[in-house]
């Protein structure tokens, strides 16, 4: 609006100036004509005297003879002036009696108006005025007009500003977050409609995003594996509680580096590896726990944009691995000892180095060692079956007092040899289980009670039925087990004192432990070194 009014004002100013200029030019020309007529009369009457008299100097007066020679000029010396016969106004005046013309000066800077009149003697009187005069008049006339126009322009500016403000104010006052209700102008209805539908869309997307984030959070929070997402600068972007627990880290600050979570060298190697584009795995071992970190790079537009780290607790797996390695080593060793003995004895027999009378002794050796081997292999098979969770027998209800009696009968011979007396106390008690495993448990406990006893000692088996179920206690008066070994005696191949071990495989108590666990029974041990040990098995109520 301001620009339009400015353009209109400028155009009218130009127009006014043009019109005024034309008008004033005519006016000036008319004045010039009158002045020329007036002067011509003077010259007609007084000749040169009139011209040399007291003439007003603002207009130029030139008197030219009929042949063009300049007779007089009030601005220049006529002697220096060339013939004026060729001037348009003079030629015209010579022909018609009067002539006028307008010419620009050489520099085009100013315009001169000429008026010429033929005098009665044939000479021509010419007067001229410069255009300056016209412009002076125009400027004078235009001044008030320009003032009015400027005032109009200021008014236009003020009005357009005010109108613009009035238009915009209700739009500014609109709440675009909640653009319900009528728009301030009908023209805005379409825009408001669009904003409304966009707002709805954004709201839906936000809810969707929030739901997905919650889902992701719920999934990762319930994972036992640690999850950590980092960016290219190792800043933590996302993590779950398991990650903090496994890395033994505190909650990271916003934008904190992953290196602040864990200072172990393996962890750093993982992060560096993944950020250089390599999937990296490391084991972190500390204070008996073992964690595996797997770091994978995240590719973004062909470059590594960050990494995802998964932290697993592999302590148990590592321990199992360790046990398996130890077990394999132990089995090989245990198998080798009797086999070497058998091999040696067989060689001696083969080479005929043995007296016929000694053959039964050597054959007995082979027999005993082979027996030991079979016992060992059987024990390994039993253990591995229990490990696999299969027993190889049916579940039955077994009367434990009778079973104990049977087991003790099997050990009578050995007990006598060791000068150990066997006692069975208590009464009938029922337990549910696989008979072979029940017998195995009782046999191994009683066998140990005899084996690790002292001459003259005793073994007492007590079978009882309690409120919670059947209970069997095997008590001996033997060498006892020191406190630090009470857990370890149940480990495979663990032997407290190798010299005392005799024919034992080192697997007996392992079979007891796994057997009891298989049957759901509780196993406990009380012992005092030099006094004796009591192993108790409590079975669930039938
Ligand atoms: P082994 O075949 O050597 O008897 P076990 O697993 O039955 O293997 O026992 C492991 C170890 O526990 C034995 O070598 C022994 O040192 C110790 N032990 C087991 N029972 C007794 C007990 N009643 N008194 C003292 N020490 C025992």
XYZ file of C-alpha atoms and ligand atoms in Angstrom:
569
model
C 0.000 0.000 0.000
C 2.816 2.363 0.936
C 4.622 1.519 -2.303
C 1.479 2.093 -4.390
C 0.804 5.456 -2.777
C 4.456 6.388 -3.223
C 4.255 5.474 -6.926
C 0.994 7.414 -7.361
C 2.485 10.438 -5.618
C 5.650 10.304 -7.708
C 3.614 9.971 -10.921
C 1.353 12.911 -9.999
C 4.362 15.024 -9.085
C 5.975 14.294 -12.468
C 2.670 15.018 -14.194
C 2.156 18.279 -12.323
C 5.707 19.384 -13.008
C 5.253 18.514 -16.723
C 1.980 20.397 -16.990
C 3.316 23.387 -15.039
C 6.477 23.416 -17.129
C 4.467 23.542 -20.365
C 2.172 26.185 -18.918
C 5.012 28.362 -17.650
C 6.950 27.992 -20.889
C 3.964 29.393 -22.775
C 3.706 32.116 -20.179
C 7.400 33.018 -20.475
C 7.145 33.032 -24.260
C 4.140 35.329 -24.086
C 5.986 37.649 -21.728
C 8.972 37.594 -24.080
C 6.702 38.484 -27.017
C 5.209 41.410 -25.117
C 8.670 42.606 -24.037
C 9.871 42.312 -27.671
C 6.847 44.218 -29.012
C 7.396 46.929 -26.414
C 11.133 47.215 -27.119
C 10.547 47.095 -30.902
C 8.322 50.166 -30.546
C 11.081 51.970 -28.708
C 13.652 51.052 -31.359
C 11.257 52.140 -34.153
C 11.011 55.561 -32.508
C 14.478 56.152 -31.063
C 16.724 53.740 -32.935
C 20.027 52.755 -31.369
C 19.591 55.387 -28.674
C 16.726 53.460 -27.181
C 18.817 50.323 -26.973
C 21.874 51.930 -25.448
C 19.590 53.626 -22.936
C 18.554 52.223 -19.638
C 17.268 48.783 -20.635
C 16.514 46.031 -18.129
C 19.448 43.574 -18.334
C 17.599 40.344 -17.355
C 16.625 39.614 -20.983
C 19.020 39.518 -23.876
C 18.277 41.988 -26.697
C 19.822 41.576 -30.136
C 19.196 43.856 -33.133
C 20.014 42.293 -36.452
C 20.113 44.058 -39.811
C 18.131 42.647 -42.749
C 21.321 40.996 -44.062
C 21.964 39.222 -40.758
C 24.686 41.563 -39.409
C 24.348 42.083 -35.677
C 23.827 45.756 -34.997
C 23.429 45.554 -31.252
C 23.614 43.082 -28.412
C 23.313 43.953 -24.735
C 25.316 40.860 -23.579
C 28.099 40.652 -26.158
C 30.097 42.872 -28.425
C 28.359 42.853 -31.873
C 31.783 43.084 -33.585
C 32.586 39.581 -32.341
C 29.282 38.112 -33.394
C 28.770 36.193 -36.627
C 25.886 36.785 -39.043
C 22.526 35.882 -37.530
C 20.734 35.418 -40.851
C 20.621 31.642 -40.417
C 18.907 31.681 -36.993
C 15.501 30.058 -37.267
C 13.540 32.801 -35.462
C 15.280 35.543 -37.468
C 14.681 33.793 -40.751
C 11.062 33.345 -39.806
C 10.738 37.009 -38.779
C 12.332 38.226 -42.025
C 9.798 36.168 -43.929
C 6.606 36.557 -41.879
C 7.290 39.548 -39.630
C 7.674 37.512 -36.394
C 9.421 34.354 -35.396
C 10.142 32.271 -32.314
C 12.267 29.309 -31.444
C 13.773 27.420 -28.521
C 17.322 26.095 -28.553
C 19.608 24.265 -26.216
C 22.982 25.624 -25.482
C 26.069 23.772 -26.685
C 26.348 21.981 -23.373
C 22.622 21.178 -23.419
C 22.583 22.434 -19.852
C 20.117 25.184 -20.545
C 17.375 25.998 -22.945
C 16.898 29.462 -24.425
C 13.625 30.890 -25.792
C 13.839 33.397 -28.642
C 11.273 35.827 -30.010
C 12.039 37.990 -33.067
C 10.032 40.861 -34.688
C 10.701 42.573 -38.077
C 10.882 46.290 -37.783
C 9.576 48.643 -40.444
C 13.080 49.203 -41.835
C 13.495 45.443 -42.510
C 15.823 44.847 -39.581
C 14.916 42.337 -36.857
C 14.765 42.815 -33.130
C 15.193 39.652 -31.110
C 14.859 39.040 -27.394
C 15.639 35.871 -25.510
C 15.159 34.377 -22.076
C 16.634 31.210 -20.607
C 14.481 28.276 -19.491
C 15.845 28.778 -15.957
C 13.156 31.241 -15.548
C 10.594 28.567 -16.374
C 12.059 26.147 -13.836
C 12.106 28.780 -11.148
C 8.425 29.327 -11.669
C 7.724 25.598 -11.757
C 9.610 25.030 -8.538
C 7.791 27.827 -6.842
C 4.433 26.449 -7.914
C 5.351 22.863 -7.077
C 6.567 23.549 -3.544
C 3.156 23.622 -1.826
C 2.042 20.721 -3.981
C 5.120 18.702 -2.937
C 4.431 19.552 0.676
C 0.878 18.277 0.368
C 2.136 15.144 -1.397
C 4.688 14.460 1.324
C 1.999 14.833 3.957
C -0.159 12.432 1.964
C 2.763 9.986 1.787
C 3.313 10.141 5.518
C -0.382 9.589 6.043
C -0.309 6.637 3.628
C 2.624 5.104 5.474
C 0.987 5.546 8.829
C -2.320 4.158 7.560
C -0.744 1.178 5.831
C 1.272 0.345 8.961
C -1.836 0.583 11.090
C -3.924 -1.523 8.751
C -1.175 -4.147 8.516
C -0.963 -4.283 12.284
C -4.724 -4.568 12.605
C -4.705 -7.427 10.108
C -1.922 -9.327 11.781
C -2.884 -8.805 15.430
C -5.720 -11.396 15.521
C -3.484 -13.900 13.680
C -0.742 -13.376 16.248
C -3.287 -13.825 18.998
C -4.280 -17.252 17.635
C -3.191 -20.321 19.656
C -1.650 -22.529 16.978
C -1.181 -25.375 19.477
C -4.917 -25.552 19.884
C -6.454 -23.879 16.816
C -10.048 -24.890 17.601
C -12.881 -22.388 17.170
C -13.612 -19.822 14.476
C -10.713 -18.228 12.605
C -10.446 -14.410 12.813
C -10.945 -14.261 9.019
C -12.744 -16.624 6.763
C -9.677 -16.664 4.516
C -7.700 -18.365 7.290
C -10.138 -21.286 7.625
C -8.169 -23.462 5.178
C -4.852 -22.724 6.877
C -6.314 -23.442 10.308
C -7.783 -26.692 9.023
C -4.368 -27.772 7.810
C -2.696 -26.812 11.071
C -5.350 -28.763 12.973
C -4.853 -31.891 10.904
C -1.082 -31.556 11.183
C -1.359 -31.165 14.943
C -3.457 -34.319 15.094
C -0.911 -36.159 12.963
C 1.960 -34.981 15.156
C 0.049 -36.044 18.261
C -0.517 -39.525 16.816
C 3.120 -39.840 15.870
C 4.233 -38.682 19.300
C 1.979 -41.253 20.985
C 3.243 -43.934 18.640
C 6.826 -42.959 19.355
C 6.212 -42.908 23.084
C 4.541 -46.330 22.960
C 7.470 -47.771 21.012
C 9.948 -46.246 23.397
C 8.082 -47.710 26.343
C 7.998 -51.090 24.596
C 11.713 -50.894 23.932
C 12.347 -49.816 27.522
C 10.212 -52.673 28.890
C 11.988 -55.217 26.715
C 15.493 -54.028 27.473
C 14.806 -53.523 31.181
C 13.634 -57.116 31.521
C 16.675 -58.482 29.746
C 19.298 -60.148 31.869
C 21.842 -59.129 29.236
C 23.258 -55.647 29.402
C 22.598 -53.376 26.427
C 24.496 -50.197 25.704
C 24.217 -47.933 22.665
C 26.919 -45.347 22.085
C 27.574 -42.767 19.403
C 30.722 -42.125 17.364
C 32.194 -40.004 20.179
C 31.575 -42.854 22.698
C 28.738 -40.888 24.319
C 26.126 -43.135 25.956
C 22.838 -42.854 24.044
C 20.892 -45.664 25.667
C 21.453 -48.350 28.306
C 19.550 -50.773 30.481
C 19.907 -51.529 34.176
C 21.525 -54.895 33.468
C 24.342 -53.114 31.594
C 25.060 -50.896 34.593
C 24.934 -53.866 36.949
C 27.250 -56.015 34.821
C 29.690 -53.196 34.160
C 29.464 -52.181 37.822
C 28.716 -48.627 36.763
C 26.618 -45.827 38.169
C 23.908 -44.140 36.172
C 25.700 -42.140 33.464
C 25.229 -38.370 33.161
C 23.717 -37.058 29.936
C 26.360 -37.090 27.202
C 28.884 -38.971 29.346
C 31.456 -41.162 27.621
C 31.113 -44.943 27.832
C 34.679 -45.101 29.109
C 33.452 -43.537 32.347
C 31.230 -46.580 32.939
C 33.991 -49.131 33.070
C 37.752 -48.690 33.205
C 38.711 -52.271 32.329
C 41.090 -52.555 29.378
C 38.938 -55.212 27.669
C 35.933 -52.905 27.665
C 37.954 -50.085 26.119
C 39.272 -52.457 23.437
C 35.693 -53.478 22.626
C 34.522 -49.877 22.214
C 37.543 -48.942 20.123
C 37.202 -52.055 17.976
C 33.518 -51.488 17.253
C 34.023 -47.805 16.464
C 36.739 -48.738 13.995
C 34.181 -50.935 12.242
C 35.111 -54.334 13.705
C 32.812 -56.611 15.702
C 34.797 -57.138 18.900
C 34.417 -59.579 21.784
C 36.204 -59.464 25.107
C 35.988 -61.279 28.436
C 36.077 -59.122 31.546
C 37.128 -61.028 34.630
C 37.039 -59.455 38.046
C 36.550 -60.711 41.573
C 35.380 -64.158 40.535
C 32.814 -62.947 38.045
C 33.209 -63.180 34.327
C 31.412 -61.002 31.791
C 31.520 -61.135 28.037
C 31.232 -57.886 26.053
C 30.232 -58.091 22.397
C 30.466 -54.790 20.539
C 29.126 -54.343 17.023
C 29.507 -51.231 14.881
C 26.394 -49.412 13.652
C 26.726 -48.333 10.037
C 25.180 -45.029 9.021
C 25.421 -43.835 5.425
C 28.489 -45.930 4.803
C 30.356 -44.789 7.927
C 30.421 -46.007 11.522
C 27.821 -43.919 13.363
C 28.159 -45.644 16.731
C 28.125 -49.063 18.365
C 25.842 -51.467 20.184
C 27.351 -53.322 23.125
C 25.850 -56.434 24.662
C 27.171 -57.489 28.059
C 26.579 -61.084 29.198
C 27.197 -62.665 32.557
C 29.190 -65.780 31.651
C 30.478 -66.539 35.155
C 28.520 -69.787 35.397
C 29.420 -70.831 31.870
C 33.087 -70.165 32.550
C 32.897 -72.082 35.821
C 31.225 -75.018 34.057
C 33.907 -74.890 31.390
C 36.540 -74.902 34.105
C 34.861 -77.846 35.820
C 34.589 -79.724 32.548
C 38.274 -79.174 31.838
C 39.214 -80.301 35.318
C 36.900 -83.296 35.069
C 38.415 -84.422 31.776
C 41.917 -84.069 33.170
C 40.928 -85.953 36.339
C 39.170 -88.766 34.475
C 42.188 -89.296 32.245
C 44.449 -89.352 35.247
C 42.217 -91.714 37.231
C 41.909 -94.099 34.292
C 45.613 -94.073 33.644
C 46.693 -95.206 37.104
C 44.938 -98.631 37.149
C 45.660 -99.167 33.441
C 49.388 -98.590 33.957
C 49.335 -101.029 36.849
C 47.466 -103.642 34.767
C 49.850 -103.140 31.853
C 52.946 -103.564 34.050
C 51.659 -106.709 35.718
C 50.551 -108.221 32.413
C 53.990 -107.556 30.948
C 55.747 -109.298 33.811
C 53.409 -112.280 33.416
C 53.873 -112.313 29.639
C 57.655 -112.362 29.874
C 57.537 -115.401 32.154
C 59.370 -113.598 34.885
C 56.935 -114.779 37.570
C 57.193 -117.962 39.537
C 54.124 -120.150 38.934
C 53.339 -119.838 42.649
C 53.146 -116.035 42.428
C 50.812 -115.970 39.452
C 47.618 -115.807 41.586
C 49.004 -112.741 43.387
C 49.732 -110.913 40.118
C 46.457 -112.047 38.586
C 44.744 -110.751 41.755
C 46.430 -107.397 41.147
C 45.108 -107.229 37.619
C 41.665 -108.249 38.872
C 41.618 -105.564 41.572
C 42.788 -102.819 39.250
C 40.296 -103.872 36.557
C 37.584 -103.818 39.256
C 38.681 -100.322 40.194
C 38.498 -99.286 36.556
C 35.013 -100.668 36.169
C 33.994 -98.993 39.427
C 35.340 -95.705 38.138
C 33.669 -96.001 34.764
C 30.392 -96.976 36.443
C 30.603 -93.973 38.750
C 31.253 -91.677 35.788
C 28.268 -93.143 33.961
C 26.065 -92.693 37.040
C 27.168 -89.090 37.448
C 26.690 -88.193 33.835
C 23.217 -89.758 33.918
C 22.333 -87.676 36.964
C 23.775 -84.658 35.181
C 21.533 -85.298 32.223
C 18.589 -85.600 34.613
C 17.897 -89.289 33.924
C 18.113 -92.044 36.479
C 17.616 -95.216 34.523
C 14.960 -96.436 36.986
C 11.336 -96.104 38.075
C 10.182 -94.052 41.027
C 8.908 -96.190 43.901
C 8.124 -95.885 47.551
C 11.053 -97.400 49.405
C 11.326 -98.408 53.045
C 14.644 -96.934 54.157
C 15.262 -98.979 57.309
C 15.314 -102.199 55.300
C 17.435 -100.588 52.639
C 19.991 -99.444 55.224
C 20.090 -102.927 56.674
C 20.840 -104.326 53.247
C 23.608 -101.766 52.618
C 25.269 -102.445 55.982
C 25.210 -106.151 55.243
C 27.204 -105.486 52.090
C 29.815 -103.594 54.132
C 30.110 -106.043 56.977
C 33.205 -107.652 55.569
C 35.003 -104.369 54.987
C 33.995 -103.129 58.435
C 35.400 -106.174 60.086
C 38.663 -105.749 58.247
C 38.842 -102.156 59.473
C 37.701 -103.169 62.943
C 34.689 -100.934 62.750
C 31.357 -101.866 64.249
C 28.140 -101.115 62.391
C 24.854 -100.064 64.072
C 21.407 -99.473 62.688
C 18.945 -97.455 64.766
C 15.487 -95.913 64.451
C 12.492 -97.469 62.734
C 10.667 -97.776 59.460
C 10.511 -94.720 57.233
C 9.137 -94.346 53.738
C 10.648 -92.238 50.930
C 9.802 -91.877 47.278
C 12.594 -92.259 44.797
C 14.468 -94.458 42.378
C 15.646 -97.510 44.443
C 19.069 -97.693 42.750
C 19.799 -94.046 43.543
C 18.588 -94.394 47.135
C 20.846 -97.402 47.607
C 23.723 -95.609 45.930
C 23.397 -92.684 48.340
C 23.271 -94.863 51.444
C 26.012 -97.160 50.201
C 28.449 -94.348 49.415
C 27.819 -92.642 52.782
C 28.264 -95.863 54.752
C 31.232 -96.937 52.655
C 32.980 -93.636 53.431
C 32.002 -93.891 57.114
C 33.814 -97.209 57.272
C 36.710 -96.235 55.032
C 37.571 -93.001 56.866
C 37.126 -94.479 60.330
C 39.675 -95.507 62.869
C 40.270 -99.038 64.127
C 37.836 -99.712 66.929
C 35.501 -97.025 65.730
C 31.851 -97.332 64.806
C 29.273 -96.353 62.211
C 25.707 -95.605 63.270
C 22.931 -95.326 60.721
C 19.717 -93.795 62.098
C 16.489 -93.971 60.088
C 13.601 -91.831 61.331
C 10.210 -90.679 60.165
C 9.773 -86.992 61.072
C 6.933 -84.488 60.442
C 8.658 -83.322 57.317
C 9.521 -86.778 55.940
C 12.042 -89.581 56.263
C 15.524 -88.844 57.542
C 18.658 -90.940 57.395
C 21.792 -89.982 59.338
C 25.112 -91.759 58.847
C 27.434 -90.982 61.763
C 30.997 -92.219 62.170
C 33.705 -91.885 64.753
C 36.378 -91.317 62.102
C 38.941 -88.732 61.162
C 36.444 -85.949 60.472
C 36.448 -83.292 57.775
C 37.937 -79.827 58.394
C 35.514 -76.885 57.888
C 37.269 -75.543 54.754
C 36.820 -78.905 52.984
C 33.136 -79.424 53.849
C 31.916 -77.941 50.576
C 34.695 -79.387 48.491
C 34.284 -83.042 49.479
C 31.189 -83.098 47.243
C 33.230 -82.027 44.197
C 34.209 -84.582 41.596
C 37.543 -86.279 42.263
C 38.158 -84.211 45.382
C 40.033 -86.147 47.994
C 41.047 -84.730 51.316
C 44.041 -86.918 51.893
C 45.320 -88.916 48.956
C 47.127 -91.420 51.191
C 43.859 -92.332 52.947
C 41.836 -92.583 49.789
C 42.531 -96.251 49.215
C 40.136 -97.687 46.684
C 37.877 -94.630 46.524
C 37.297 -92.939 43.157
C 36.706 -89.484 44.561
C 33.265 -89.544 42.939
C 31.248 -91.111 45.791
C 30.080 -87.909 47.490
C 29.427 -86.257 44.106
C 27.042 -89.077 43.304
C 25.421 -88.615 46.753
C 25.012 -84.902 46.182
C 23.576 -85.194 42.668
C 21.437 -88.180 43.632
C 19.940 -86.297 46.606
C 19.262 -83.292 44.370
C 17.618 -85.562 41.796
C 15.312 -87.024 44.446
C 14.581 -83.630 45.993
C 16.278 -84.580 49.262
C 18.267 -82.257 51.473
C 21.848 -83.205 52.256
C 23.810 -81.808 55.170
C 27.126 -82.491 56.849
C 28.359 -81.980 60.366
C 31.873 -82.918 61.268
C 34.567 -82.468 63.824
C 38.156 -83.291 63.001
C 39.370 -86.306 65.004
C 35.877 -86.965 66.416
C 33.763 -87.949 63.458
C 31.326 -86.862 60.781
C 27.556 -87.120 60.340
C 25.950 -86.972 56.880
C 22.177 -86.429 56.991
C 19.731 -86.897 54.122
C 16.162 -85.592 54.554
C 13.616 -86.826 52.057
C 10.361 -85.045 51.253
C 7.231 -86.457 52.861
C 5.646 -89.264 50.856
P 36.333 -91.286 47.799
O 36.060 -92.207 46.714
O 37.715 -90.758 47.822
O 35.792 -91.697 49.099
P 34.233 -89.366 48.000
O 33.667 -88.393 47.028
O 33.299 -90.343 48.556
O 35.498 -90.002 47.340
O 34.840 -88.530 49.164
C 35.656 -87.434 48.897
C 36.629 -87.200 50.032
O 35.917 -86.749 51.173
C 37.334 -88.414 50.475
O 38.508 -88.637 49.731
C 37.655 -88.113 51.937
O 38.866 -87.424 52.000
C 36.530 -87.254 52.353
N 35.494 -87.984 53.114
C 34.375 -88.541 52.637
N 33.644 -89.098 53.599
C 34.306 -88.914 54.743
C 34.082 -89.280 56.116
N 33.003 -89.980 56.501
N 34.992 -88.913 57.040
C 36.091 -88.210 56.669
N 36.376 -87.829 55.398
C 35.511 -88.200 54.440
